[in-house]
Tab-separated table of C-alpha atoms in Angstrom:
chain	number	residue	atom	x	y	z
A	1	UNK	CA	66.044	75.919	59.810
A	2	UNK	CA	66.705	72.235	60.262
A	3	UNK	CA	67.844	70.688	63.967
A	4	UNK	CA	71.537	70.156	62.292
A	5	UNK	CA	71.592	73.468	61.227
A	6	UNK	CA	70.056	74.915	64.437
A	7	UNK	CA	72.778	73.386	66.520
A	8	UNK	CA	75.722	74.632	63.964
A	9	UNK	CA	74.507	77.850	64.476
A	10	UNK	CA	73.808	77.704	68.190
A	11	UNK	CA	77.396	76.614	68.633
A	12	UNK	CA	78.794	79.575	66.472
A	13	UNK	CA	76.689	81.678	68.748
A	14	UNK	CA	77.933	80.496	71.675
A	15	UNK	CA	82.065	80.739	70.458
A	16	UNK	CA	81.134	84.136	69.502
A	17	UNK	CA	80.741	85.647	72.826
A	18	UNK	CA	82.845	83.408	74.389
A	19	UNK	CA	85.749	83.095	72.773
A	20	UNK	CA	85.713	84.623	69.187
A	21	UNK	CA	85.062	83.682	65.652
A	22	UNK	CA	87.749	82.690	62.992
A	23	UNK	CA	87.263	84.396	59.050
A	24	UNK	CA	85.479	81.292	57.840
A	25	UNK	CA	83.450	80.995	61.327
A	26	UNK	CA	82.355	84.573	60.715
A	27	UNK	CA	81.197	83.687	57.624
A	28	UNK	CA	79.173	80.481	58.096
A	29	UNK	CA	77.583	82.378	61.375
A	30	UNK	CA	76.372	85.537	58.978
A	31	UNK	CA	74.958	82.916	55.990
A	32	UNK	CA	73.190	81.567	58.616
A	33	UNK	CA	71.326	84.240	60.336
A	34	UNK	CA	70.463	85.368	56.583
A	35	UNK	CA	68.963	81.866	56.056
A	36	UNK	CA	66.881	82.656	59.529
A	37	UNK	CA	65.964	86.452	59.384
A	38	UNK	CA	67.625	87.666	62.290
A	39	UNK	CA	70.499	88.473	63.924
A	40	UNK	CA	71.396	86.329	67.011
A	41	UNK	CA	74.691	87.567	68.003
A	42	UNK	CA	73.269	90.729	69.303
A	43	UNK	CA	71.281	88.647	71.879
A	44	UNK	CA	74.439	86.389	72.589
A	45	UNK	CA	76.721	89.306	73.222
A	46	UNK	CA	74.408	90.663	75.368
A	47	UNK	CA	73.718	86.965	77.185
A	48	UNK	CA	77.762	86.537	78.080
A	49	UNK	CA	77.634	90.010	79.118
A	50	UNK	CA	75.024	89.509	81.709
A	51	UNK	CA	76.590	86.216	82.656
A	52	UNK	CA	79.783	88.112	82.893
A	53	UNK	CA	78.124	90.179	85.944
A	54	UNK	CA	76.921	87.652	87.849
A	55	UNK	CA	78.270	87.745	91.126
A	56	UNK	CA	78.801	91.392	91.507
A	57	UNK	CA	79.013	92.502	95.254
A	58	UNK	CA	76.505	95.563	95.716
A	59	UNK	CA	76.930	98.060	98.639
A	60	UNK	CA	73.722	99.920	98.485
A	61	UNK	CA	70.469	98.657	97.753
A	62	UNK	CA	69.041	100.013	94.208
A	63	UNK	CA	66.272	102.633	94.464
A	64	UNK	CA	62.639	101.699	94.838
A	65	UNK	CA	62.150	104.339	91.595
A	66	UNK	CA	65.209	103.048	89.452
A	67	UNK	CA	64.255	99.511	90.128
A	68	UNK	CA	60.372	100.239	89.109
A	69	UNK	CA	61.255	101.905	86.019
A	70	UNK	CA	63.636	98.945	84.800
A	71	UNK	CA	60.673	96.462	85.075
A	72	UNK	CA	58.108	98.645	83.653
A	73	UNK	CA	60.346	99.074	80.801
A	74	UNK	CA	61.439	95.236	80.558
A	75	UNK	CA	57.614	94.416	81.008
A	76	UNK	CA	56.034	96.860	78.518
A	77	UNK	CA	59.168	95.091	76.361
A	78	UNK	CA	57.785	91.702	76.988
A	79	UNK	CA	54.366	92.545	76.387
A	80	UNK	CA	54.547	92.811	72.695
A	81	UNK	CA	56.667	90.102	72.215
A	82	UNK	CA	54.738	86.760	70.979
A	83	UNK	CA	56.941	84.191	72.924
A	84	UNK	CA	58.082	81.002	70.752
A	85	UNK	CA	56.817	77.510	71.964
A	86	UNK	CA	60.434	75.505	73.224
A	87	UNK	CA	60.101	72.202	73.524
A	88	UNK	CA	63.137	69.616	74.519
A	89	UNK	CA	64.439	67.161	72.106
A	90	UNK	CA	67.467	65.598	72.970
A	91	UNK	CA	68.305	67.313	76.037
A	92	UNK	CA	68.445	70.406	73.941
A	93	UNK	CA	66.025	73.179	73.364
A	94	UNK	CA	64.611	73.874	70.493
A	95	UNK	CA	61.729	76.664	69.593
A	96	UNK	CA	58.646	76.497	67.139
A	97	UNK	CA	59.364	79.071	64.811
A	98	UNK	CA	56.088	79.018	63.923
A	99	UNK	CA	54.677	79.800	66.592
A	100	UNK	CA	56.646	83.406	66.825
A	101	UNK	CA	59.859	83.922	65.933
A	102	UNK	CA	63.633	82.612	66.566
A	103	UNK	CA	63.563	81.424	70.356
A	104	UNK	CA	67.352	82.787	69.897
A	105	UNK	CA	66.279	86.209	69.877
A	106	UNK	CA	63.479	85.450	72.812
A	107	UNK	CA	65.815	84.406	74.880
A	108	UNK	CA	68.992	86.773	74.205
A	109	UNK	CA	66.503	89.656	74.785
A	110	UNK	CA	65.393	88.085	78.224
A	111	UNK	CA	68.805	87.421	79.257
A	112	UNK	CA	69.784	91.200	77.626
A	113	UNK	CA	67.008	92.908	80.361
A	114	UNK	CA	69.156	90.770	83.356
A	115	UNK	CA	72.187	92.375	81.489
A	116	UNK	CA	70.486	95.611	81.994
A	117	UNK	CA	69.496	95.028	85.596
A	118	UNK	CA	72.453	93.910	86.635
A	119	UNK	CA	74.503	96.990	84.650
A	120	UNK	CA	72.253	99.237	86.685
A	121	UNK	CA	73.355	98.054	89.731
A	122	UNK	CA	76.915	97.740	88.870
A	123	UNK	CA	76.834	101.750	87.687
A	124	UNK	CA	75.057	102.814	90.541
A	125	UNK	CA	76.637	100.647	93.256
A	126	UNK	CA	80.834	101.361	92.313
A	127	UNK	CA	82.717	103.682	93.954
A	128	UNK	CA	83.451	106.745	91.808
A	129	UNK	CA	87.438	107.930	91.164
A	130	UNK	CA	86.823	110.602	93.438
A	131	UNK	CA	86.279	107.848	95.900
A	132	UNK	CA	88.697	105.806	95.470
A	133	UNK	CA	91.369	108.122	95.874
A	134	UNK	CA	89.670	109.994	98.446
A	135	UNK	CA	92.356	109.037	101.038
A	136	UNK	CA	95.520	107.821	99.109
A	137	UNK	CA	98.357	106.114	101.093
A	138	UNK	CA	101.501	107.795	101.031
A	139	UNK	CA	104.314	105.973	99.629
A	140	UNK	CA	107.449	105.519	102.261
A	141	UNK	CA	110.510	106.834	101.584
A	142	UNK	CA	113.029	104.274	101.626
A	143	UNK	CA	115.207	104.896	104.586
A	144	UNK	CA	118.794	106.180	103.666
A	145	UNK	CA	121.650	104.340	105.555
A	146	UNK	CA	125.012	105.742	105.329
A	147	UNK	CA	128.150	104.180	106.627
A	148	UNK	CA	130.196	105.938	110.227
A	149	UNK	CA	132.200	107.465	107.570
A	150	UNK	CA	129.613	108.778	104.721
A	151	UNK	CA	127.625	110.225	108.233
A	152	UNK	CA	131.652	111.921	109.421
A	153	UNK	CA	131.955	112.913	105.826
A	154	UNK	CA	128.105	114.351	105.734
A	155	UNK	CA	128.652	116.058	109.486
A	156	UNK	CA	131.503	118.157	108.040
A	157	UNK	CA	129.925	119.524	105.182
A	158	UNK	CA	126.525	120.481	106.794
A	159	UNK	CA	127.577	122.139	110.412
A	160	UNK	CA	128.815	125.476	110.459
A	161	UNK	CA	130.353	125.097	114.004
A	162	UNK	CA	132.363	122.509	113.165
A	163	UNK	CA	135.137	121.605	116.272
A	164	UNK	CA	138.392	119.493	115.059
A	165	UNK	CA	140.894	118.197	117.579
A	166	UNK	CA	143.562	115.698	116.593
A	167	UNK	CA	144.999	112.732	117.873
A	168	UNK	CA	148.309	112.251	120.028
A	169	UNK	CA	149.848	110.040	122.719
A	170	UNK	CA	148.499	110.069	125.812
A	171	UNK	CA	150.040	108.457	129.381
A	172	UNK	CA	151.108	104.612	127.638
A	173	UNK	CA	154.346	105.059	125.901
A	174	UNK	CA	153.753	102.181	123.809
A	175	UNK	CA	151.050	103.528	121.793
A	176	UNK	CA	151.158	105.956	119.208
A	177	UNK	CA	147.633	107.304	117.834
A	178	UNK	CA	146.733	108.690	115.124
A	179	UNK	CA	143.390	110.675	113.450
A	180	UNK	CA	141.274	113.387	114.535
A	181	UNK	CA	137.998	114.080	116.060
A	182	UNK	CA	135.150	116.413	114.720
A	183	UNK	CA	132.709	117.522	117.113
A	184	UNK	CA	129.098	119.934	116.234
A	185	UNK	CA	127.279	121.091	119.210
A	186	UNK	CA	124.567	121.954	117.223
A	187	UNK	CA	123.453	118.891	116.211
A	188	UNK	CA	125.238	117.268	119.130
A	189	UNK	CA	127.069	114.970	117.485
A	190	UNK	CA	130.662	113.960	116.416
A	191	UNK	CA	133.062	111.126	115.265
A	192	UNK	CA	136.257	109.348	116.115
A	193	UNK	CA	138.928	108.940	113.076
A	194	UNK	CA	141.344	106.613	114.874
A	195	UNK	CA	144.618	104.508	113.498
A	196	UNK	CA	147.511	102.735	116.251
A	197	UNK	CA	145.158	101.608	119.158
A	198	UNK	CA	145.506	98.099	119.969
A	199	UNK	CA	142.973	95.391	119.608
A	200	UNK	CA	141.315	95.123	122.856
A	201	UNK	CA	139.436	91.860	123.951
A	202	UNK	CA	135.549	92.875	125.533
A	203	UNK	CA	135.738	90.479	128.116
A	204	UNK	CA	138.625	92.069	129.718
A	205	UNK	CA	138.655	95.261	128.992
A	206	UNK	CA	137.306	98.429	126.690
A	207	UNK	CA	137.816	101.664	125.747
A	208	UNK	CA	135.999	104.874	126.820
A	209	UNK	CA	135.931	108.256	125.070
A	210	UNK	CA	135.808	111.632	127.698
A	211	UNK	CA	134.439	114.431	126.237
A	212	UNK	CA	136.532	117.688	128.531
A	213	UNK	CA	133.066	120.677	127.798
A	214	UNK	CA	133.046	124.267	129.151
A	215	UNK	CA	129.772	122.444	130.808
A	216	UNK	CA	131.032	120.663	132.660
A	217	UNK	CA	134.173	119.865	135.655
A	218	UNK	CA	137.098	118.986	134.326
A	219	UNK	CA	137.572	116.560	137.071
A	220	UNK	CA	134.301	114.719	135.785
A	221	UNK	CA	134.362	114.877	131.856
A	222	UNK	CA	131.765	113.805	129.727
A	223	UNK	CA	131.007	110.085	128.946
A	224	UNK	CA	131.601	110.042	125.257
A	225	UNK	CA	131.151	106.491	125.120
A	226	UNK	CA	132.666	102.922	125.110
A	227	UNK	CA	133.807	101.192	121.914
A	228	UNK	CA	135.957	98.241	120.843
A	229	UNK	CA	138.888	97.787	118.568
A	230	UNK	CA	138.633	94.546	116.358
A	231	UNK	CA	140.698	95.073	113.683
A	232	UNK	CA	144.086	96.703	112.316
A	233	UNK	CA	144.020	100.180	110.370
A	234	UNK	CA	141.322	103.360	110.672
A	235	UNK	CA	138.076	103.079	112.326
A	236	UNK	CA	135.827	105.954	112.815
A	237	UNK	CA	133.335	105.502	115.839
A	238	UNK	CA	130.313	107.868	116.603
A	239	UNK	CA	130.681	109.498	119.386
A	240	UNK	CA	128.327	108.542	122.225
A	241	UNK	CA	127.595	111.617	124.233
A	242	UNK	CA	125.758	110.411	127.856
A	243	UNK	CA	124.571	114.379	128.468
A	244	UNK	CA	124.982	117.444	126.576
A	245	UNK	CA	128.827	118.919	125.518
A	246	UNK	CA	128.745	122.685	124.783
A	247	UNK	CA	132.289	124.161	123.503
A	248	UNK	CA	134.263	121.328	124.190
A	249	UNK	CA	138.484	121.789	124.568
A	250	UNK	CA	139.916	118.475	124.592
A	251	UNK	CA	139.080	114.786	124.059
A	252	UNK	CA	140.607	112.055	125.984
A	253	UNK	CA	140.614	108.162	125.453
A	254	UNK	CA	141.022	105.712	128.499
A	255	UNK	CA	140.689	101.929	129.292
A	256	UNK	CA	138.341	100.586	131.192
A	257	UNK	CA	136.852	97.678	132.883
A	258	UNK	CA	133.451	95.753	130.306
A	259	UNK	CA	130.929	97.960	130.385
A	260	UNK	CA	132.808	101.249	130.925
A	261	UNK	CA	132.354	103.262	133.890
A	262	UNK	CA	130.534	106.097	135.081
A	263	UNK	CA	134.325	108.323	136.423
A	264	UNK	CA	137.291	107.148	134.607
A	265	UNK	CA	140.766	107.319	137.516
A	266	UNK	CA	142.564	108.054	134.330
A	267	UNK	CA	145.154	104.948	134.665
A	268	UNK	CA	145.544	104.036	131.310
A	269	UNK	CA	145.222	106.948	128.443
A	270	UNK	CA	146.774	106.159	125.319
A	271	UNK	CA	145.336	108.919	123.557
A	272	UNK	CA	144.446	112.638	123.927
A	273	UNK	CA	143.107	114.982	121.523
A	274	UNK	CA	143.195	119.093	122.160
A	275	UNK	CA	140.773	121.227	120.259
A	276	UNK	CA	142.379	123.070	117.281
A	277	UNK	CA	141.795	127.127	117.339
């Protein structure tokens, strides 16, 4: 095989484990190795493969034994090989063949043992499946968030000891309330359905819910909370229970000073709610 030809080939080789032959490519590579006797794309194959595992982080050192036996083997290999004589022309290599063999398949089978080598470490260095998902991380569940009146609607159809008490005038003639109240003390927790309370401005003044429980004076009701009123039509507000309310009997709404305070003198109440039976 001429220096042309070599080269032609050498470049087939190399596009063959790199990047793939086309149907004419194919066909010029396999005319060639029949022209030389043997087939070189074995050795390339094996060459990109090798190169393809370079860099490979190992965890473990190999074995003393596995690493023994692969150079025994790739050394008993090498022993009965008659290497070919390379010489440089051009800035390429080129081999004698007649001095043993194609220098393609000398050094694809060189290159092949490294494959080997590093294969062996790969296999024996890699965390198995079992590994891997030894300790798998649990996917969150997204959280759900439900608007004051999905979590109203939600409370009525889950507690059993459901309280209702609905809405009426209180002490301020000029104010007429409507809505309900629904009350668990189960889970503790209940909401405000309000319509015809007046927008109240926070820097002057708020209102406060009073929760009137079997646990507690009726002098000194439970703080249910302070809230705001920003806008015309229903609201529903959570209620905001400061200590626990067993078997509560009424519900009563006052106005306050910012802030809300800690016993209401019960001067302005424009609303009051009385447990239904």
């Amino acid at each position: 095989m001429n220096k042309e030809t070599n080269e032609i080939m050498l470049d087939l080789l190399i596009k063959k484990a790199t990047y793939g032959l086309d149907v004419n490519e194919e066909k010029q590579l396999a005319e060639l190795e029949q022209q030389d006797g043997v087939d070189e794309s074995l050795s390339f194959e094996l060459t990109a493969a090798s190169i393809g595992m370079i860099g490979i982080n190992n965890r473990e050192e190999m074995p003393a034994a596995l690493r023994k036996k692969i150079a025994a083997t790739a050394q008993k290999h090498f022993a009965s090989q008659q290497p070919a004589a390379i010489t440089s022309r051009a800035g390429i290599l080129v081999a004698d063949k007649a001095t043993g063999g194609s220098w393609f398949g000398w050094l694809g089978w060189g290159l092949a043992a490294a494959a080997c080598l590093a294969l062996a470490f790969n296999l024996f260095n890699t965390p198995t499946q079992r590994d891997v998902v030894q300790n798998p991380v649990a996917t969150p569940t997204p959280e759900e968030r439900l608007t004051p009146a999905q979590q109203r609607l939600r409370l009525i159809d889950t507690a059993s000891d459901l309280a209702r008490a609905t809405w009426g005038p209180g002490k301020m003639s000029n104010v007429s309330p409507s809505g309900d109240v629904v009350w668990s003390d189960a889970k503790q927790a209940g909401y405000m359905r309000l319509s015809g309370l007046p927008k109240n401005d926070p820097t002057k003044e708020t209102y406060q819910l009073w929760i009137v429980a079997e646990n507690q004076d009726a002098k000194t009701p439970v703080d249910g909370g302070t809230f705001d009123i920003s806008s015309d039509g229903e609201v529903i507000i959570p209620i905001d229970a400061k200590v626990k309310a067993v078997n509560p009997q009424a519900f009563a709404i006052t106005i306050e000073k910012p802030g809300g305070v800690p016993v209401s003198k019960q001067e302005k109440v424009p609303a009051l709610a009385k447990r239904e039976t």
